[in-house]
């Protein structure tokens, strides 16, 4: 039900900043607005959405609504908060960084799983950029106005990132990533025993038509709905019902490895967003389910690590390659599967 639009609410809105705006699709069935927004906003937490509604900060057709309001086709939804959008909230924070290499032009950071790279919806602090701004003055902005960032990796993916400290380094490194001359290798655990020892996945990647928190592969006549993406993979070890693979990227699309692996039927292990947090391969035995659940607890994220990063140094012209060890949570999970696979083989 829509609340009364009182002068008090109107005055409150004058002090608010719009963070999200949506127009409901014409085919949308009636759905509670908190559930609707959970599907629409990346990293959304239902409690935050409900609190926003309680505080009168969710507007439908310019009227504040409660969280149980049911959206209808063509509703105009806006969410407002008392602080500006994150682009205006870049504040330095004293967050420790695992710096693998640093000089006057750049630094290479080993990002832990769980750290968001840049501020965004629901993540306004504790990010890599907050740490960088605290540590450095006058970092160059990339094309998205994000200081220092040449590329990014997902919140729950661990591994190596290069950060530019000068305008020249930003341009040089960004050009390498655009021209596919940089080297990026990831290690992943995927569901299933892959048939081929190695291969290449090609398929344009774009936003999923029904779930905007996911991306998907578009082929044939629909290819224009996505951007070209190429992933080369190689089996490192077969571990029964999962496989450890190396993935080398030619392109850097959002969720590229996660989307490409799901596309060929090998979703990343414990990748909740893409369904890898379900038991996709194996037996129906209770002991097996307990084993997998224990693996999920050890590795409470998608099994993906940015292991190798290589590029030409923008100043010296030297090709530099950096390696990062597989983190403890992923390594423990691998060891459990190795033991399990050995037991099954025997």
mmCIF file of C-alpha atoms in Angstrom:
data_model
loop_
_atom_site.group_PDB
_atom_site.id
_atom_site.type_symbol
_atom_site.label_atom_id
_atom_site.label_comp_id
_atom_site.label_asym_id
_atom_site.label_seq_id
_atom_site.Cartn_x
_atom_site.Cartn_y
_atom_site.Cartn_z
ATOM 1 C CA UNK A 1 0.000 0.000 0.000
ATOM 2 C CA UNK A 2 1.249 3.503 -0.849
ATOM 3 C CA UNK A 3 1.768 5.782 2.121
ATOM 4 C CA UNK A 4 0.392 9.300 2.279
ATOM 5 C CA UNK A 5 2.718 11.831 0.730
ATOM 6 C CA UNK A 6 2.869 14.324 3.597
ATOM 7 C CA UNK A 7 4.745 17.629 3.658
ATOM 8 C CA UNK A 8 7.104 15.974 6.169
ATOM 9 C CA UNK A 9 7.993 13.315 3.604
ATOM 10 C CA UNK A 10 8.416 15.966 0.946
ATOM 11 C CA UNK A 11 10.891 17.902 3.075
ATOM 12 C CA UNK A 12 12.756 14.703 3.813
ATOM 13 C CA UNK A 13 13.070 13.915 0.117
ATOM 14 C CA UNK A 14 14.708 17.289 -0.500
ATOM 15 C CA UNK A 15 17.688 16.014 1.523
ATOM 16 C CA UNK A 16 17.901 12.661 -0.260
ATOM 17 C CA UNK A 17 20.005 11.488 -3.192
ATOM 18 C CA UNK A 18 18.751 9.059 -5.796
ATOM 19 C CA UNK A 19 20.809 5.856 -5.925
ATOM 20 C CA UNK A 20 18.638 3.583 -8.069
ATOM 21 C CA UNK A 21 15.784 4.040 -10.510
ATOM 22 C CA UNK A 22 13.781 1.347 -12.314
ATOM 23 C CA UNK A 23 10.768 1.140 -14.573
ATOM 24 C CA UNK A 24 8.875 -2.112 -14.055
ATOM 25 C CA UNK A 25 8.550 -4.275 -17.186
ATOM 26 C CA UNK A 26 5.114 -4.532 -18.793
ATOM 27 C CA UNK A 27 4.972 -8.298 -18.167
ATOM 28 C CA UNK A 28 5.858 -8.144 -14.481
ATOM 29 C CA UNK A 29 3.569 -10.195 -12.219
ATOM 30 C CA UNK A 30 2.594 -8.673 -8.829
ATOM 31 C CA UNK A 31 5.590 -9.010 -6.489
ATOM 32 C CA UNK A 32 6.529 -7.472 -3.151
ATOM 33 C CA UNK A 33 8.821 -4.542 -3.797
ATOM 34 C CA UNK A 34 11.505 -5.802 -1.388
ATOM 35 C CA UNK A 35 11.715 -9.069 -3.329
ATOM 36 C CA UNK A 36 11.654 -7.208 -6.648
ATOM 37 C CA UNK A 37 14.554 -4.987 -5.595
ATOM 38 C CA UNK A 38 16.554 -7.970 -4.293
ATOM 39 C CA UNK A 39 16.585 -9.237 -7.885
ATOM 40 C CA UNK A 40 17.414 -5.829 -9.309
ATOM 41 C CA UNK A 41 20.182 -4.454 -7.097
ATOM 42 C CA UNK A 42 23.595 -6.079 -6.972
ATOM 43 C CA UNK A 43 24.803 -6.897 -3.424
ATOM 44 C CA UNK A 44 21.382 -5.957 -2.043
ATOM 45 C CA UNK A 45 20.535 -7.081 1.489
ATOM 46 C CA UNK A 46 16.827 -7.521 2.162
ATOM 47 C CA UNK A 47 17.074 -5.942 5.607
ATOM 48 C CA UNK A 48 18.571 -2.774 4.093
ATOM 49 C CA UNK A 49 15.796 -2.595 1.509
ATOM 50 C CA UNK A 50 13.138 -3.052 4.182
ATOM 51 C CA UNK A 51 14.790 -0.407 6.358
ATOM 52 C CA UNK A 52 14.838 1.986 3.404
ATOM 53 C CA UNK A 53 11.111 1.382 2.903
ATOM 54 C CA UNK A 54 10.419 1.851 6.628
ATOM 55 C CA UNK A 55 12.256 5.185 6.518
ATOM 56 C CA UNK A 56 10.205 6.317 3.521
ATOM 57 C CA UNK A 57 13.137 6.169 1.108
ATOM 58 C CA UNK A 58 11.594 3.930 -1.563
ATOM 59 C CA UNK A 59 9.285 5.772 -3.941
ATOM 60 C CA UNK A 60 6.844 4.362 -6.483
ATOM 61 C CA UNK A 61 5.463 6.935 -8.905
ATOM 62 C CA UNK A 62 6.849 9.623 -6.567
ATOM 63 C CA UNK A 63 5.065 8.219 -3.493
ATOM 64 C CA UNK A 64 6.860 6.467 -0.587
ATOM 65 C CA UNK A 65 5.875 2.819 -0.178
ATOM 66 C CA UNK A 66 6.253 0.081 2.410
ATOM 67 C CA UNK A 67 8.209 -3.094 1.772
ATOM 68 C CA UNK A 68 5.042 -5.134 1.207
ATOM 69 C CA UNK A 69 3.907 -2.926 -1.692
ATOM 70 C CA UNK A 70 3.393 -5.076 -4.791
ATOM 71 C CA UNK A 71 4.950 -3.703 -7.947
ATOM 72 C CA UNK A 72 2.854 -3.397 -11.106
ATOM 73 C CA UNK A 73 3.825 -3.019 -14.767
ATOM 74 C CA UNK A 74 5.261 0.409 -15.635
ATOM 75 C CA UNK A 75 5.714 1.468 -11.984
ATOM 76 C CA UNK A 76 8.495 4.064 -11.695
ATOM 77 C CA UNK A 77 10.649 3.067 -8.702
ATOM 78 C CA UNK A 78 13.297 5.241 -7.092
ATOM 79 C CA UNK A 79 15.444 4.521 -4.037
ATOM 80 C CA UNK A 80 16.936 7.452 -2.178
ATOM 81 C CA UNK A 81 19.365 7.783 0.693
ATOM 82 C CA UNK A 82 20.632 10.613 2.874
ATOM 83 C CA UNK A 83 24.158 10.438 1.441
ATOM 84 C CA UNK A 84 25.331 11.022 -2.138
ATOM 85 C CA UNK A 85 25.991 8.074 -4.472
ATOM 86 C CA UNK A 86 29.291 6.276 -3.965
ATOM 87 C CA UNK A 87 31.080 8.240 -6.715
ATOM 88 C CA UNK A 88 31.015 11.215 -4.335
ATOM 89 C CA UNK A 89 31.998 9.221 -1.268
ATOM 90 C CA UNK A 90 35.537 8.066 -2.005
ATOM 91 C CA UNK A 91 37.099 8.261 1.450
ATOM 92 C CA UNK A 92 40.524 6.893 2.352
ATOM 93 C CA UNK A 93 40.634 4.102 4.929
ATOM 94 C CA UNK A 94 43.620 2.568 6.690
ATOM 95 C CA UNK A 95 43.139 -0.982 5.387
ATOM 96 C CA UNK A 96 46.155 -3.318 5.191
ATOM 97 C CA UNK A 97 47.121 -4.395 1.672
ATOM 98 C CA UNK A 98 49.179 -7.391 0.568
ATOM 99 C CA UNK A 99 51.502 -5.546 -1.835
ATOM 100 C CA UNK A 100 53.450 -7.964 -4.018
ATOM 101 C CA UNK A 101 55.385 -5.293 -5.919
ATOM 102 C CA UNK A 102 55.572 -1.496 -5.977
ATOM 103 C CA UNK A 103 57.514 1.238 -7.742
ATOM 104 C CA UNK A 104 56.878 4.847 -8.795
ATOM 105 C CA UNK A 105 54.554 3.852 -11.636
ATOM 106 C CA UNK A 106 52.457 1.000 -10.291
ATOM 107 C CA UNK A 107 51.817 -1.573 -7.628
ATOM 108 C CA UNK A 108 50.602 -5.172 -7.723
ATOM 109 C CA UNK A 109 48.223 -6.225 -4.957
ATOM 110 C CA UNK A 110 47.175 -9.710 -3.849
ATOM 111 C CA UNK A 111 43.489 -9.150 -3.031
ATOM 112 C CA UNK A 112 41.879 -11.414 -0.432
ATOM 113 C CA UNK A 113 38.499 -13.001 -1.078
ATOM 114 C CA UNK A 114 35.731 -10.893 0.443
ATOM 115 C CA UNK A 115 37.269 -7.508 -0.383
ATOM 116 C CA UNK A 116 35.277 -5.423 -2.854
ATOM 117 C CA UNK A 117 37.491 -3.681 -5.424
ATOM 118 C CA UNK A 118 35.587 -0.403 -5.713
ATOM 119 C CA UNK A 119 32.699 1.237 -3.805
ATOM 120 C CA UNK A 120 29.290 0.358 -5.177
ATOM 121 C CA UNK A 121 25.744 -0.390 -4.184
ATOM 122 C CA UNK A 122 25.791 -1.687 -0.624
ATOM 123 C CA UNK A 123 29.594 -1.432 -0.304
ATOM 124 C CA UNK A 124 30.655 2.100 0.565
ATOM 125 C CA UNK A 125 33.671 1.262 2.712
ATOM 126 C CA UNK A 126 36.327 -1.394 3.176
ATOM 127 C CA UNK A 127 37.104 -1.574 -0.538
ATOM 128 C CA UNK A 128 40.436 -1.706 -2.313
ATOM 129 C CA UNK A 129 39.920 1.849 -3.572
ATOM 130 C CA UNK A 130 39.318 3.109 -0.020
ATOM 131 C CA UNK A 131 42.662 1.571 0.923
ATOM 132 C CA UNK A 132 44.425 3.042 -2.121
ATOM 133 C CA UNK A 133 43.106 6.560 -1.536
ATOM 134 C CA UNK A 134 44.366 6.428 2.052
ATOM 135 C CA UNK A 135 47.783 5.303 0.886
ATOM 136 C CA UNK A 136 48.319 7.494 -2.202
ATOM 137 C CA UNK A 137 47.554 11.050 -3.280
ATOM 138 C CA UNK A 138 46.396 11.948 -6.786
ATOM 139 C CA UNK A 139 45.927 8.506 -8.274
ATOM 140 C CA UNK A 140 44.886 8.711 -11.946
ATOM 141 C CA UNK A 141 41.268 7.935 -12.781
ATOM 142 C CA UNK A 142 40.302 5.266 -15.263
ATOM 143 C CA UNK A 143 37.501 5.731 -17.823
ATOM 144 C CA UNK A 144 34.934 5.033 -15.069
ATOM 145 C CA UNK A 145 36.462 7.664 -12.776
ATOM 146 C CA UNK A 146 37.860 5.023 -10.421
ATOM 147 C CA UNK A 147 41.284 5.935 -9.024
ATOM 148 C CA UNK A 148 44.155 3.628 -9.964
ATOM 149 C CA UNK A 149 42.092 0.724 -11.282
ATOM 150 C CA UNK A 150 43.322 -0.856 -14.506
ATOM 151 C CA UNK A 151 41.108 -3.940 -14.123
ATOM 152 C CA UNK A 152 39.047 -5.618 -11.405
ATOM 153 C CA UNK A 153 38.170 -9.013 -9.975
ATOM 154 C CA UNK A 154 34.986 -10.049 -8.193
ATOM 155 C CA UNK A 155 34.526 -9.570 -4.452
ATOM 156 C CA UNK A 156 34.768 -13.289 -3.641
ATOM 157 C CA UNK A 157 37.588 -14.003 -6.099
ATOM 158 C CA UNK A 158 41.088 -13.786 -4.633
ATOM 159 C CA UNK A 159 44.308 -12.869 -6.379
ATOM 160 C CA UNK A 160 46.431 -10.380 -8.273
ATOM 161 C CA UNK A 161 45.560 -6.873 -9.469
ATOM 162 C CA UNK A 162 47.780 -4.164 -10.954
ATOM 163 C CA UNK A 163 47.142 -0.546 -9.908
ATOM 164 C CA UNK A 164 48.400 2.488 -11.858
ATOM 165 C CA UNK A 165 49.991 5.355 -9.920
ATOM 166 C CA UNK A 166 50.507 7.777 -12.842
ATOM 167 C CA UNK A 167 48.469 8.899 -15.853
ATOM 168 C CA UNK A 168 51.090 7.388 -18.168
ATOM 169 C CA UNK A 169 50.976 4.041 -16.402
ATOM 170 C CA UNK A 170 47.177 4.042 -16.496
ATOM 171 C CA UNK A 171 47.119 4.652 -20.261
ATOM 172 C CA UNK A 172 49.882 2.128 -21.002
ATOM 173 C CA UNK A 173 48.480 -0.676 -18.834
ATOM 174 C CA UNK A 174 44.872 -0.092 -19.914
ATOM 175 C CA UNK A 175 46.009 -0.320 -23.531
ATOM 176 C CA UNK A 176 47.648 -3.699 -22.853
ATOM 177 C CA UNK A 177 44.442 -5.071 -21.347
ATOM 178 C CA UNK A 178 42.404 -3.677 -24.255
ATOM 179 C CA UNK A 179 44.745 -5.183 -26.863
ATOM 180 C CA UNK A 180 44.851 -8.531 -24.995
ATOM 181 C CA UNK A 181 48.633 -8.474 -24.555
ATOM 182 C CA UNK A 182 48.503 -8.800 -20.766
ATOM 183 C CA UNK A 183 48.699 -12.263 -19.226
ATOM 184 C CA UNK A 184 46.052 -13.424 -16.775
ATOM 185 C CA UNK A 185 45.753 -16.944 -15.454
ATOM 186 C CA UNK A 186 43.190 -18.121 -12.912
ATOM 187 C CA UNK A 187 42.845 -21.393 -11.035
ATOM 188 C CA UNK A 188 39.304 -22.670 -10.553
ATOM 189 C CA UNK A 189 37.463 -25.677 -9.194
ATOM 190 C CA UNK A 190 34.506 -26.630 -11.359
ATOM 191 C CA UNK A 191 31.746 -29.175 -11.023
ATOM 192 C CA UNK A 192 32.091 -32.346 -13.090
ATOM 193 C CA UNK A 193 34.861 -34.281 -14.806
ATOM 194 C CA UNK A 194 35.754 -32.300 -17.922
ATOM 195 C CA UNK A 195 35.898 -34.399 -21.075
ATOM 196 C CA UNK A 196 38.758 -32.547 -22.778
ATOM 197 C CA UNK A 197 42.154 -31.889 -21.219
ATOM 198 C CA UNK A 198 42.149 -28.393 -22.679
ATOM 199 C CA UNK A 199 40.057 -26.166 -24.884
ATOM 200 C CA UNK A 200 38.815 -22.683 -25.720
ATOM 201 C CA UNK A 201 35.413 -21.206 -24.898
ATOM 202 C CA UNK A 202 34.175 -18.441 -27.183
ATOM 203 C CA UNK A 203 30.824 -16.788 -26.625
ATOM 204 C CA UNK A 204 29.649 -13.205 -26.270
ATOM 205 C CA UNK A 205 28.791 -12.275 -22.701
ATOM 206 C CA UNK A 206 26.004 -9.918 -21.688
ATOM 207 C CA UNK A 207 23.426 -9.305 -18.993
ATOM 208 C CA UNK A 208 21.053 -12.198 -18.350
ATOM 209 C CA UNK A 209 17.589 -11.278 -19.684
ATOM 210 C CA UNK A 210 15.729 -12.516 -16.591
ATOM 211 C CA UNK A 211 18.255 -12.100 -13.771
ATOM 212 C CA UNK A 212 20.256 -8.889 -13.961
ATOM 213 C CA UNK A 213 22.640 -10.111 -11.248
ATOM 214 C CA UNK A 214 23.907 -12.726 -13.684
ATOM 215 C CA UNK A 215 25.551 -12.587 -17.077
ATOM 216 C CA UNK A 216 25.067 -15.180 -19.784
ATOM 217 C CA UNK A 217 26.441 -16.299 -23.163
ATOM 218 C CA UNK A 218 24.801 -15.080 -26.358
ATOM 219 C CA UNK A 219 25.449 -16.912 -29.632
ATOM 220 C CA UNK A 220 24.251 -16.779 -33.238
ATOM 221 C CA UNK A 221 21.562 -14.220 -33.981
ATOM 222 C CA UNK A 222 21.613 -13.066 -30.348
ATOM 223 C CA UNK A 223 25.384 -12.465 -30.215
ATOM 224 C CA UNK A 224 24.909 -8.696 -30.384
ATOM 225 C CA UNK A 225 23.323 -8.842 -26.919
ATOM 226 C CA UNK A 226 26.800 -9.451 -25.480
ATOM 227 C CA UNK A 227 30.464 -8.551 -25.952
ATOM 228 C CA UNK A 228 33.086 -10.953 -27.364
ATOM 229 C CA UNK A 229 34.772 -13.127 -24.738
ATOM 230 C CA UNK A 230 37.444 -15.819 -25.038
ATOM 231 C CA UNK A 231 38.629 -18.161 -22.268
ATOM 232 C CA UNK A 232 41.321 -20.834 -22.698
ATOM 233 C CA UNK A 233 41.230 -23.654 -20.156
ATOM 234 C CA UNK A 234 43.462 -26.575 -19.245
ATOM 235 C CA UNK A 235 42.800 -29.380 -16.772
ATOM 236 C CA UNK A 236 45.269 -29.343 -13.882
ATOM 237 C CA UNK A 237 43.861 -32.232 -11.868
ATOM 238 C CA UNK A 238 40.773 -34.431 -11.898
ATOM 239 C CA UNK A 239 39.304 -34.843 -8.418
ATOM 240 C CA UNK A 240 36.355 -37.165 -8.852
ATOM 241 C CA UNK A 241 33.217 -35.080 -9.159
ATOM 242 C CA UNK A 242 35.099 -31.797 -9.567
ATOM 243 C CA UNK A 243 38.020 -30.680 -11.731
ATOM 244 C CA UNK A 244 40.810 -28.195 -11.027
ATOM 245 C CA UNK A 245 41.448 -26.085 -14.115
ATOM 246 C CA UNK A 246 43.668 -23.261 -15.287
ATOM 247 C CA UNK A 247 41.861 -20.492 -17.167
ATOM 248 C CA UNK A 248 43.673 -17.910 -19.274
ATOM 249 C CA UNK A 249 41.741 -14.843 -20.365
ATOM 250 C CA UNK A 250 41.974 -13.091 -23.706
ATOM 251 C CA UNK A 251 39.191 -10.717 -22.709
ATOM 252 C CA UNK A 252 38.032 -9.409 -19.347
ATOM 253 C CA UNK A 253 34.240 -9.479 -19.259
ATOM 254 C CA UNK A 254 32.368 -9.329 -15.956
ATOM 255 C CA UNK A 255 32.112 -12.842 -14.448
ATOM 256 C CA UNK A 256 33.779 -14.203 -17.608
ATOM 257 C CA UNK A 257 35.155 -17.481 -16.220
ATOM 258 C CA UNK A 258 32.052 -18.063 -14.108
ATOM 259 C CA UNK A 259 29.742 -17.540 -17.098
ATOM 260 C CA UNK A 260 31.823 -19.481 -19.629
ATOM 261 C CA UNK A 261 32.266 -22.469 -17.324
ATOM 262 C CA UNK A 262 28.547 -22.627 -16.579
ATOM 263 C CA UNK A 263 27.876 -22.374 -20.309
ATOM 264 C CA UNK A 264 29.841 -25.581 -21.008
ATOM 265 C CA UNK A 265 28.213 -27.402 -18.086
ATOM 266 C CA UNK A 266 30.962 -26.973 -15.476
ATOM 267 C CA UNK A 267 29.755 -24.325 -13.020
ATOM 268 C CA UNK A 268 32.335 -23.102 -10.507
ATOM 269 C CA UNK A 269 32.286 -24.944 -7.197
ATOM 270 C CA UNK A 270 30.248 -23.025 -4.578
ATOM 271 C CA UNK A 271 29.467 -20.161 -6.962
ATOM 272 C CA UNK A 272 26.175 -19.158 -5.365
ATOM 273 C CA UNK A 273 25.197 -16.610 -7.999
ATOM 274 C CA UNK A 274 25.409 -19.187 -10.790
ATOM 275 C CA UNK A 275 24.088 -22.221 -8.907
ATOM 276 C CA UNK A 276 27.413 -23.803 -7.959
ATOM 277 C CA UNK A 277 26.414 -23.877 -4.287
ATOM 278 C CA UNK A 278 24.204 -26.886 -5.087
ATOM 279 C CA UNK A 279 25.486 -30.442 -5.439
ATOM 280 C CA UNK A 280 25.643 -30.621 -9.229
ATOM 281 C CA UNK A 281 27.603 -33.882 -9.566
ATOM 282 C CA UNK A 282 28.066 -36.953 -7.404
ATOM 283 C CA UNK A 283 26.040 -39.493 -5.481
ATOM 284 C CA UNK A 284 22.847 -39.357 -3.445
ATOM 285 C CA UNK A 285 24.501 -40.818 -0.344
ATOM 286 C CA UNK A 286 24.093 -38.809 2.856
ATOM 287 C CA UNK A 287 27.825 -39.079 3.600
ATOM 288 C CA UNK A 288 28.631 -37.504 0.239
ATOM 289 C CA UNK A 289 26.243 -34.630 0.915
ATOM 290 C CA UNK A 290 27.897 -34.083 4.304
ATOM 291 C CA UNK A 291 31.319 -34.130 2.639
ATOM 292 C CA UNK A 292 30.307 -31.486 0.090
ATOM 293 C CA UNK A 293 28.642 -29.332 2.771
ATOM 294 C CA UNK A 294 31.900 -29.443 4.743
ATOM 295 C CA UNK A 295 33.774 -28.321 1.621
ATOM 296 C CA UNK A 296 31.323 -25.441 1.215
ATOM 297 C CA UNK A 297 32.006 -24.399 4.828
ATOM 298 C CA UNK A 298 35.769 -24.494 4.290
ATOM 299 C CA UNK A 299 35.445 -22.496 1.048
ATOM 300 C CA UNK A 300 32.382 -20.240 1.485
ATOM 301 C CA UNK A 301 32.780 -18.575 -1.929
ATOM 302 C CA UNK A 302 33.305 -19.409 -5.584
ATOM 303 C CA UNK A 303 36.498 -21.440 -6.093
ATOM 304 C CA UNK A 304 38.382 -18.916 -8.214
ATOM 305 C CA UNK A 305 41.838 -17.390 -7.731
ATOM 306 C CA UNK A 306 43.710 -14.929 -9.969
ATOM 307 C CA UNK A 307 47.051 -16.742 -9.793
ATOM 308 C CA UNK A 308 49.236 -15.168 -12.503
ATOM 309 C CA UNK A 309 49.454 -11.608 -13.815
ATOM 310 C CA UNK A 310 51.852 -10.469 -16.528
ATOM 311 C CA UNK A 311 52.328 -7.173 -18.369
ATOM 312 C CA UNK A 312 54.945 -4.894 -19.904
ATOM 313 C CA UNK A 313 56.183 -2.275 -17.459
ATOM 314 C CA UNK A 314 55.025 1.138 -18.762
ATOM 315 C CA UNK A 315 58.354 2.818 -17.965
ATOM 316 C CA UNK A 316 61.076 0.206 -18.460
ATOM 317 C CA UNK A 317 59.473 -1.877 -21.221
ATOM 318 C CA UNK A 318 60.338 -5.033 -19.262
ATOM 319 C CA UNK A 319 57.799 -7.869 -19.228
ATOM 320 C CA UNK A 320 56.879 -8.621 -15.615
ATOM 321 C CA UNK A 321 55.084 -11.720 -14.369
ATOM 322 C CA UNK A 322 53.756 -12.218 -10.849
ATOM 323 C CA UNK A 323 52.508 -15.392 -9.168
ATOM 324 C CA UNK A 324 50.217 -15.723 -6.177
ATOM 325 C CA UNK A 325 49.825 -18.866 -4.087
ATOM 326 C CA UNK A 326 46.399 -20.464 -3.928
ATOM 327 C CA UNK A 327 44.850 -19.168 -0.668
ATOM 328 C CA UNK A 328 44.351 -21.381 2.359
ATOM 329 C CA UNK A 329 40.565 -21.831 2.075
ATOM 330 C CA UNK A 330 40.788 -23.005 -1.521
ATOM 331 C CA UNK A 331 43.833 -25.165 -0.827
ATOM 332 C CA UNK A 332 42.092 -26.940 2.049
ATOM 333 C CA UNK A 333 39.117 -27.657 -0.201
ATOM 334 C CA UNK A 334 41.417 -29.070 -2.901
ATOM 335 C CA UNK A 335 43.130 -31.347 -0.372
ATOM 336 C CA UNK A 336 39.771 -32.697 0.808
ATOM 337 C CA UNK A 337 38.746 -33.520 -2.750
ATOM 338 C CA UNK A 338 42.132 -35.137 -3.440
ATOM 339 C CA UNK A 339 41.615 -37.410 -0.455
ATOM 340 C CA UNK A 340 38.053 -38.132 -1.499
ATOM 341 C CA UNK A 341 39.028 -38.919 -5.115
ATOM 342 C CA UNK A 342 41.783 -41.271 -3.927
ATOM 343 C CA UNK A 343 39.329 -43.074 -1.635
ATOM 344 C CA UNK A 344 36.774 -43.447 -4.436
ATOM 345 C CA UNK A 345 39.377 -44.725 -6.904
ATOM 346 C CA UNK A 346 40.376 -47.391 -4.435
#
